Structure formats: C-alpha cells, structure tokens
XYZ file of C-alpha atoms in Angstrom:
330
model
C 7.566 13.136 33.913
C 9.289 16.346 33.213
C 9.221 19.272 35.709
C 6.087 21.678 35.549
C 6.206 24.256 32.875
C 8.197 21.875 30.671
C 6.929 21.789 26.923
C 7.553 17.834 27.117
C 5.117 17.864 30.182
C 2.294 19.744 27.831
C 2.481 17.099 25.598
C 2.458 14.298 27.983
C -0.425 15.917 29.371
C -2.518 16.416 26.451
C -1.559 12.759 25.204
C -2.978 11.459 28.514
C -6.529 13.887 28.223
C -5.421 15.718 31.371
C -6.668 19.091 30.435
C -7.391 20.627 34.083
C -3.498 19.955 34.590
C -2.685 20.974 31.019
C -4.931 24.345 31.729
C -2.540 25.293 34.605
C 0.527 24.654 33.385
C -0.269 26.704 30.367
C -0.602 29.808 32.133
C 3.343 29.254 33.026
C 4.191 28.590 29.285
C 2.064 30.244 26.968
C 2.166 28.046 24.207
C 4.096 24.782 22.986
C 5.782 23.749 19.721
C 7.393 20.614 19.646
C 10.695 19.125 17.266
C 9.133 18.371 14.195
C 6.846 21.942 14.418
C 3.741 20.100 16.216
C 1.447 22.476 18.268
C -0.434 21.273 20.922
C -3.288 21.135 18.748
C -1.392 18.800 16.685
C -1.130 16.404 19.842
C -4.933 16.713 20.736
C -5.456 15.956 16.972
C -3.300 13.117 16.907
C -4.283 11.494 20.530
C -8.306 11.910 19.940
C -8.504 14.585 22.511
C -11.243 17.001 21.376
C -11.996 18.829 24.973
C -8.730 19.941 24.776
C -8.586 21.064 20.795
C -11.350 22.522 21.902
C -9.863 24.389 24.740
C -6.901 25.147 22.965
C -8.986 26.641 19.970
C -11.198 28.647 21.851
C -9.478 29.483 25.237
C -6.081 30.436 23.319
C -7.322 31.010 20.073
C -4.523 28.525 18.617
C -4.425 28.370 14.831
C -6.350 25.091 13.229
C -4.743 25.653 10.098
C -1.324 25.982 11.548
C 1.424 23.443 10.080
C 4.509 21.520 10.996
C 7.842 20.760 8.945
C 5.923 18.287 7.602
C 3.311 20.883 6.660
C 0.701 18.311 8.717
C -2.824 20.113 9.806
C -4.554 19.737 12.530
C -7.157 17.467 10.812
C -4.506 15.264 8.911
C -3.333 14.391 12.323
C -6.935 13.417 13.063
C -7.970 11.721 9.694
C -5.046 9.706 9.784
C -5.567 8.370 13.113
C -9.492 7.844 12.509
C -10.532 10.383 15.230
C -14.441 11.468 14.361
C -15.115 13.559 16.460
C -11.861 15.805 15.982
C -12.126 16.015 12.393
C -15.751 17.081 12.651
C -14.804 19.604 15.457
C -11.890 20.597 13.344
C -14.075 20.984 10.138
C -17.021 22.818 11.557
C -14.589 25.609 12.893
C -13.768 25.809 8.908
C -10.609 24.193 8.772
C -9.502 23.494 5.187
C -10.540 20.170 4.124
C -8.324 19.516 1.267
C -5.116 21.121 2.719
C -1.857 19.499 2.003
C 0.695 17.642 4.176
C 4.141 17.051 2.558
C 3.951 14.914 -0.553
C 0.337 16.251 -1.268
C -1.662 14.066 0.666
C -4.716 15.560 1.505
C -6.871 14.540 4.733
C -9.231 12.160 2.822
C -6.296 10.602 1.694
C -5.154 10.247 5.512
C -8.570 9.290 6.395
C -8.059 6.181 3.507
C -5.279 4.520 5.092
C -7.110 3.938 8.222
C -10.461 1.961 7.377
C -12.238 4.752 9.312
C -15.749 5.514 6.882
C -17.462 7.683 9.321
C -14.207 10.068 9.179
C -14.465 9.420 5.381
C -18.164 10.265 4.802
C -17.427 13.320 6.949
C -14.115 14.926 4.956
C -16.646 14.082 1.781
C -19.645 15.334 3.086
C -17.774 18.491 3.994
C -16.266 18.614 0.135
C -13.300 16.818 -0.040
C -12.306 15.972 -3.157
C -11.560 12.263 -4.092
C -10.117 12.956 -7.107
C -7.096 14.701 -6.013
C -3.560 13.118 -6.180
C -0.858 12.973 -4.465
C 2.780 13.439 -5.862
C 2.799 9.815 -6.453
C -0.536 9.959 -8.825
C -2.438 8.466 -6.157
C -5.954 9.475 -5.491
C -7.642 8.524 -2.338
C -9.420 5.256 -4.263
C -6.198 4.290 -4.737
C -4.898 4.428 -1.273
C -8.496 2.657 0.094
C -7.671 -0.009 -2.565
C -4.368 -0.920 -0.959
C -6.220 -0.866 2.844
C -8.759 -2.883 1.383
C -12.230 -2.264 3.019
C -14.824 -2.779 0.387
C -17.264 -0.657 2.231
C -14.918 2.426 1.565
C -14.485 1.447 -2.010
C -18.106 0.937 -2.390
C -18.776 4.293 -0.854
C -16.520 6.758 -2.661
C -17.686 4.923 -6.020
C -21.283 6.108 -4.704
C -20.056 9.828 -4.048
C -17.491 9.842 -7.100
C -18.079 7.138 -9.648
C -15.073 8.416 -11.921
C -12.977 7.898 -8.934
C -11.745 4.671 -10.218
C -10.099 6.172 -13.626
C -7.192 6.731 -12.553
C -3.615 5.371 -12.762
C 0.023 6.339 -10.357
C 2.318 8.001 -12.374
C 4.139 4.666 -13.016
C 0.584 3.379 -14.477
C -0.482 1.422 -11.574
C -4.239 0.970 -11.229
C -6.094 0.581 -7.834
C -6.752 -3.642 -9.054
C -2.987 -3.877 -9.272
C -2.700 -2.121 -5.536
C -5.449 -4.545 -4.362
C -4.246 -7.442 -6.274
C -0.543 -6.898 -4.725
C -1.810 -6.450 -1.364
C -4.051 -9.473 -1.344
C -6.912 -7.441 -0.768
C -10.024 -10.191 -2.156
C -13.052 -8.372 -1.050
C -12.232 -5.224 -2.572
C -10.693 -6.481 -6.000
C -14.505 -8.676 -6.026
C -15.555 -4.483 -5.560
C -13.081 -3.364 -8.240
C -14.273 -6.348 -10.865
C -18.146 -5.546 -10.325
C -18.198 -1.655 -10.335
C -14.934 -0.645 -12.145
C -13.905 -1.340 -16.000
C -10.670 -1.908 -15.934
C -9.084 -3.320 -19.235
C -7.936 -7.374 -18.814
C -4.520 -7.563 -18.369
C -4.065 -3.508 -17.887
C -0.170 -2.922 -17.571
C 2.105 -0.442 -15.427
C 5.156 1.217 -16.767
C 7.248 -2.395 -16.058
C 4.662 -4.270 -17.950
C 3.120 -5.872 -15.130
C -0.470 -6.782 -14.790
C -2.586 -7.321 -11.616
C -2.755 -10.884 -12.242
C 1.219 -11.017 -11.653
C 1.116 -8.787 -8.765
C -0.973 -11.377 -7.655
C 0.563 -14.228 -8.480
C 4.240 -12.594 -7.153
C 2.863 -12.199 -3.812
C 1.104 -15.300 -3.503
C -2.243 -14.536 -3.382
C -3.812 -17.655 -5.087
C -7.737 -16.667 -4.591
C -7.343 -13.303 -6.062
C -5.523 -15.283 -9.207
C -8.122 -17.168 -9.881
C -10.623 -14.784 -9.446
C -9.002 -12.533 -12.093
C -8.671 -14.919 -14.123
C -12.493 -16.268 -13.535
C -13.913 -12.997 -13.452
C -11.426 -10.406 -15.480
C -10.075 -13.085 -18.040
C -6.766 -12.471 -17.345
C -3.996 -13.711 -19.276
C -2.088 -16.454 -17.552
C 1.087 -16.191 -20.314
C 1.471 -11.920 -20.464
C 4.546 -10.677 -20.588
C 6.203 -7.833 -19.124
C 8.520 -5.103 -20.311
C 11.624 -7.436 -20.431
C 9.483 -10.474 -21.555
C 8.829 -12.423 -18.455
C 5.518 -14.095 -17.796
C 3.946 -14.492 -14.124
C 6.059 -17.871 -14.002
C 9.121 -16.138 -13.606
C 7.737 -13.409 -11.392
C 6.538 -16.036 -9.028
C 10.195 -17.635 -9.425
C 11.587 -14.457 -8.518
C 9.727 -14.134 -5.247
C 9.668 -17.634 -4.633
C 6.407 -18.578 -4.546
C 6.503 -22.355 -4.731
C 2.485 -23.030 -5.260
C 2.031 -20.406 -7.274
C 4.892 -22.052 -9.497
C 3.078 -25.311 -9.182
C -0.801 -23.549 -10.357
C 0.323 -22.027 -13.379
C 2.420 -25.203 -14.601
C 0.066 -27.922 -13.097
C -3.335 -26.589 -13.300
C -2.911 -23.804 -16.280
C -0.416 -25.162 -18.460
C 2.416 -23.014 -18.540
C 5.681 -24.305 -20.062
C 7.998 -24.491 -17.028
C 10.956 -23.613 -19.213
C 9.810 -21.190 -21.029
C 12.300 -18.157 -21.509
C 11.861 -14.081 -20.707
C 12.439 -13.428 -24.413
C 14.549 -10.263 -23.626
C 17.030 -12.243 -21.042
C 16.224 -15.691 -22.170
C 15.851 -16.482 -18.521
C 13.615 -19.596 -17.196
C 12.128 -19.429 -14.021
C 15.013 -21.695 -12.421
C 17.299 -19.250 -13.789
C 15.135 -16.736 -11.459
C 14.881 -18.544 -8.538
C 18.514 -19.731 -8.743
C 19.520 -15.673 -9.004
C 17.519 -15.044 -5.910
C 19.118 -18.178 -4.061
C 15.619 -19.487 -3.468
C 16.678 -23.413 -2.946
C 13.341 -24.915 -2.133
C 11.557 -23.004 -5.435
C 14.563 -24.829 -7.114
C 13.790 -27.918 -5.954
C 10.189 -27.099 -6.883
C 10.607 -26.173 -10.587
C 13.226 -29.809 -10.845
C 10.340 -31.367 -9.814
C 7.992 -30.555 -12.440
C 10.461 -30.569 -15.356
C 12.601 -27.650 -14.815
C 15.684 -28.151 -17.488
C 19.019 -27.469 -15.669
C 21.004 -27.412 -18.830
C 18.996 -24.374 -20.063
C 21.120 -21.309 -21.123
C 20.181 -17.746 -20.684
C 21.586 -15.113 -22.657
C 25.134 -15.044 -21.392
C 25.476 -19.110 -22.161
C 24.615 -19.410 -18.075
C 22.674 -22.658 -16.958
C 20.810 -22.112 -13.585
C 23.615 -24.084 -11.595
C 25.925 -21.307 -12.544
C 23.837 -18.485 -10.959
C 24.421 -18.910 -7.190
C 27.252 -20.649 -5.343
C 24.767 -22.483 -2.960
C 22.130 -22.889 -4.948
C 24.509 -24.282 -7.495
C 25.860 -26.899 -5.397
C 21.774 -28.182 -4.872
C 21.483 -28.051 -8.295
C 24.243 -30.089 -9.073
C 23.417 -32.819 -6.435
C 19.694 -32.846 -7.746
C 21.159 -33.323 -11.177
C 23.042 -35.824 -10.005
C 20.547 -38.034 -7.830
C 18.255 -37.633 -11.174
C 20.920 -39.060 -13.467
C 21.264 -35.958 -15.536
C-alpha cells in the first residue's frame, strides 16, 4: 500500500471500509481528488461505504453534489452499483435526484442497468423522473428492457404507465432492446402491458422479430409471433427479410425455423441487393450456415445484383461451395 498521507492510500482505505484509519490520515491530507475528478465521496459511493459518506459529509462537509470529468454524482456512483443504503443517505441529505452524468444519464437510469428495485423504488419515490432521456433517446424503461427484470418493468409501468411510449432516436423500441437481448420474461411484460404496433420498425427497417431471430433467440420468435403476430416475411430498409438477417449472423436453426417450420423461400432475394441468404452467409464467411442453407435448397447459381453467385463471395467459403456443388452433381 502506498505510504501514509498518500491520496492512493485514502482511496484504498475507503474501498476497504477502514474509516478509523481513513479518519487519521485525513487530518495529514485534507482532502482527496483522484484522476478522473473522483472525491472520496465518489469512492464511498461507488464501494457501498455509507459510514464513511457519512463521515465525509458531515465531519468535512464534502460536497454531495460535487462532479467528476465525467460529471458523475455521488448517487450515480451509488445507483449504478445498486448500493441502497447510499443512495437513500445521499438523497435524504437532498442530493439532486435527476442530475446528469456525461451523456445525460440520470441516476434512475444508473439504477436500471443494475436489476437493483429497492434503489429504483427509492430514486422514484424521491421524484425521479422515468421519462427522461438520455442523448441516445433512451429513457430508463428502455435501459430496464435491455437488463431484463420483469419486476422492474412491471414496476415503473405501475409508477409511469406512459413510460413505454417511447422510441431511441434511431426508432428503437424497448421490445426490440428486449427482443435483441433475449430478454423472454420481460418481452412476455412488454406484450401484456405495452401496445406496441406488430412489426414496429427502427430507422434500418428492422423489427423486433428480426432482432430476435438475428441473435438467435428462438422462444422470443415464436412468442412474437404467437402473441404480437409478427410478420415472418418483413422487410427492412434495403429489402431483406429475417432469413437473411439470420444468414448474416449465422444463425443456422434459426435459418432452418423460418424455412422448415414457417415457410420461407430459402432463395428468396433482398429486393434492393438481390442478395439470398447464401449470398449473406457466404459474405460473412460463415461455412457451416452455408452448408446449412445447401441443405435445404439453397441455389448456388443464384446471382445478386453485380451477376455474383454465392461461390464468388469469399475465397474459402467459395472453395466449400464449389466442392458441395460438386459432391451434389450441380
């Protein structure tokens, strides 16, 4: 550890919870304030340590409100770590419950990212405003949605039942965070108590049902399209369906669900790029969703727009092609 009276000691001492040895050394210093502009109340904050905030608020009368380059408060240090008893401390000595860090994230929104409802109910309960957004067009539904705790969505649509009408500033919707982090329970949450339109679209054109399906989260497909109606064959900005999304990311069942079990043509083209899905998979060199979409009738003489067949796409991926094609008689 550093030598007494070292600022890096302070820190290491109120990380640890050693406030009799951080009360000493303090005399010899005075005060601490770390790279990034962190105060010691910032490290109590952080680390859970409310004797010493307290100590440091009352005993040195250290700002709560004071910031660092990040313009981080006190309480967003303890929101976003999911320390209760901190933020209440924090907020009952009137610190500012909607302040903003850099990017305009409030505390709630902190709070959000960590699954912590008691710390939640208290930033609320204390007037935080769920509405707000962050430079991104996120509000703190949002950011729950992508965490995915249903209790949390269930309780700020209690406290704020507009809280779901919202969308980022590129049009994405808390189902298409859920749906795209694979977050079940709370897109069964979203479907019950929101009214989101079917097949709702970002700026791209992409639905939650294709978030879904690019990340490979085969219960939430279903349940959309169960529960939402969701159209298996939408199509994005440049024309592509969910089949080439999934091609893109290579997700080999989800490939096989929407041409087995729903229907989908497996060579059907993006109608801006006239890509198929092998096209897509070939781009992205993945060889086994290759070998998947061969299997179930992909066409290797297909052409996209520039006269290309998939085998002409990716040197390795090429030669597979062209050895599949071969072994098939094509």
């Amino acid at each position: 550890m550093a030598p007494p009276g070292d600022p890096r000691r302070l820190c290491r001492l109120v990380q640890e919870g050693r406030l009799c040895a951080l009360q000493e050394e303090l005399q010899a210093i005075g005060g601490y304030q770390g790279p990034a502009g962190d105060t010691l109340l910032h490290y109590a904050a952080r680390h859970g340590r409310r004797d010493i905030l307290v100590y440091l608020v009352e005993a040195w009368g250290m700002d709560i409100e004071a910031t660092n380059r990040d313009y981080k408060r006190p309480l967003h240090e303890a929101a976003s770590m999911g320390h209760p008893d901190c933020v209440r401390y924090l907020l009952d000595r009137g610190a500012a419950v909607d302040c903003l860090k850099k990017a305009d994230w409030t505390p709630l929104m902190m709070a959000c990212t960590r699954n912590k409802l008691e710390v939640i109910q208290d930033l609320v309960e204390h007037g935080a405003d769920p509405l707000l957004k962050n430079k991104d067009g996120w509000n703190s539904f949002h950011i729950a949605s992508r965490e995915g705790d249903p209790l949390i969505l269930q309780y700020l649509l209690t406290v704020c039942p507009d809280v779901w009408k919202t969308e980022s500033k590129i049009r994405r919707t808390p189902l298409h965070t859920a749906a795209m982090h694979g977050c079940l329970e709370a897109v069964k949450v979203i479907l019950q108590r929101c009214q989101y339109e079917p097949d709702c679209k970002d700026n791209c054109g992409v639905t939650p049902f294709m978030d879904a399906i690019q990340s490979g989260h085969m219960d939430i497909a279903r349940l959309l399209l169960e529960k939402h109606k969701a159209c298996s064959w939408a199509k994005d900005s440049l024309g592509a369906q969910a089949l080439h999304r999934a091609a893109v990311t290579g997700q080999d069942a989800a490939i096989r669900f929407l041409v087995s079990d729903l229907g989908i043509d497996v060579n059907v083209r993006a109608t801006s790029t006239h890509l198929t899905a092998l096209h897509c998979a070939a781009k992205e060199g993945h060889t086994s969703t290759v070998q998947t979409l061969l299997s179930i009738g992909a066409d290797i003489n297909s052409k996209d727009e520039r006269n290309r067949s998939g085998i002409e796409c990716k040197p390795h991926v090429c030669f597979y092609i062209k050895h599949r094609a071969w072994r098939l008689g094509v």
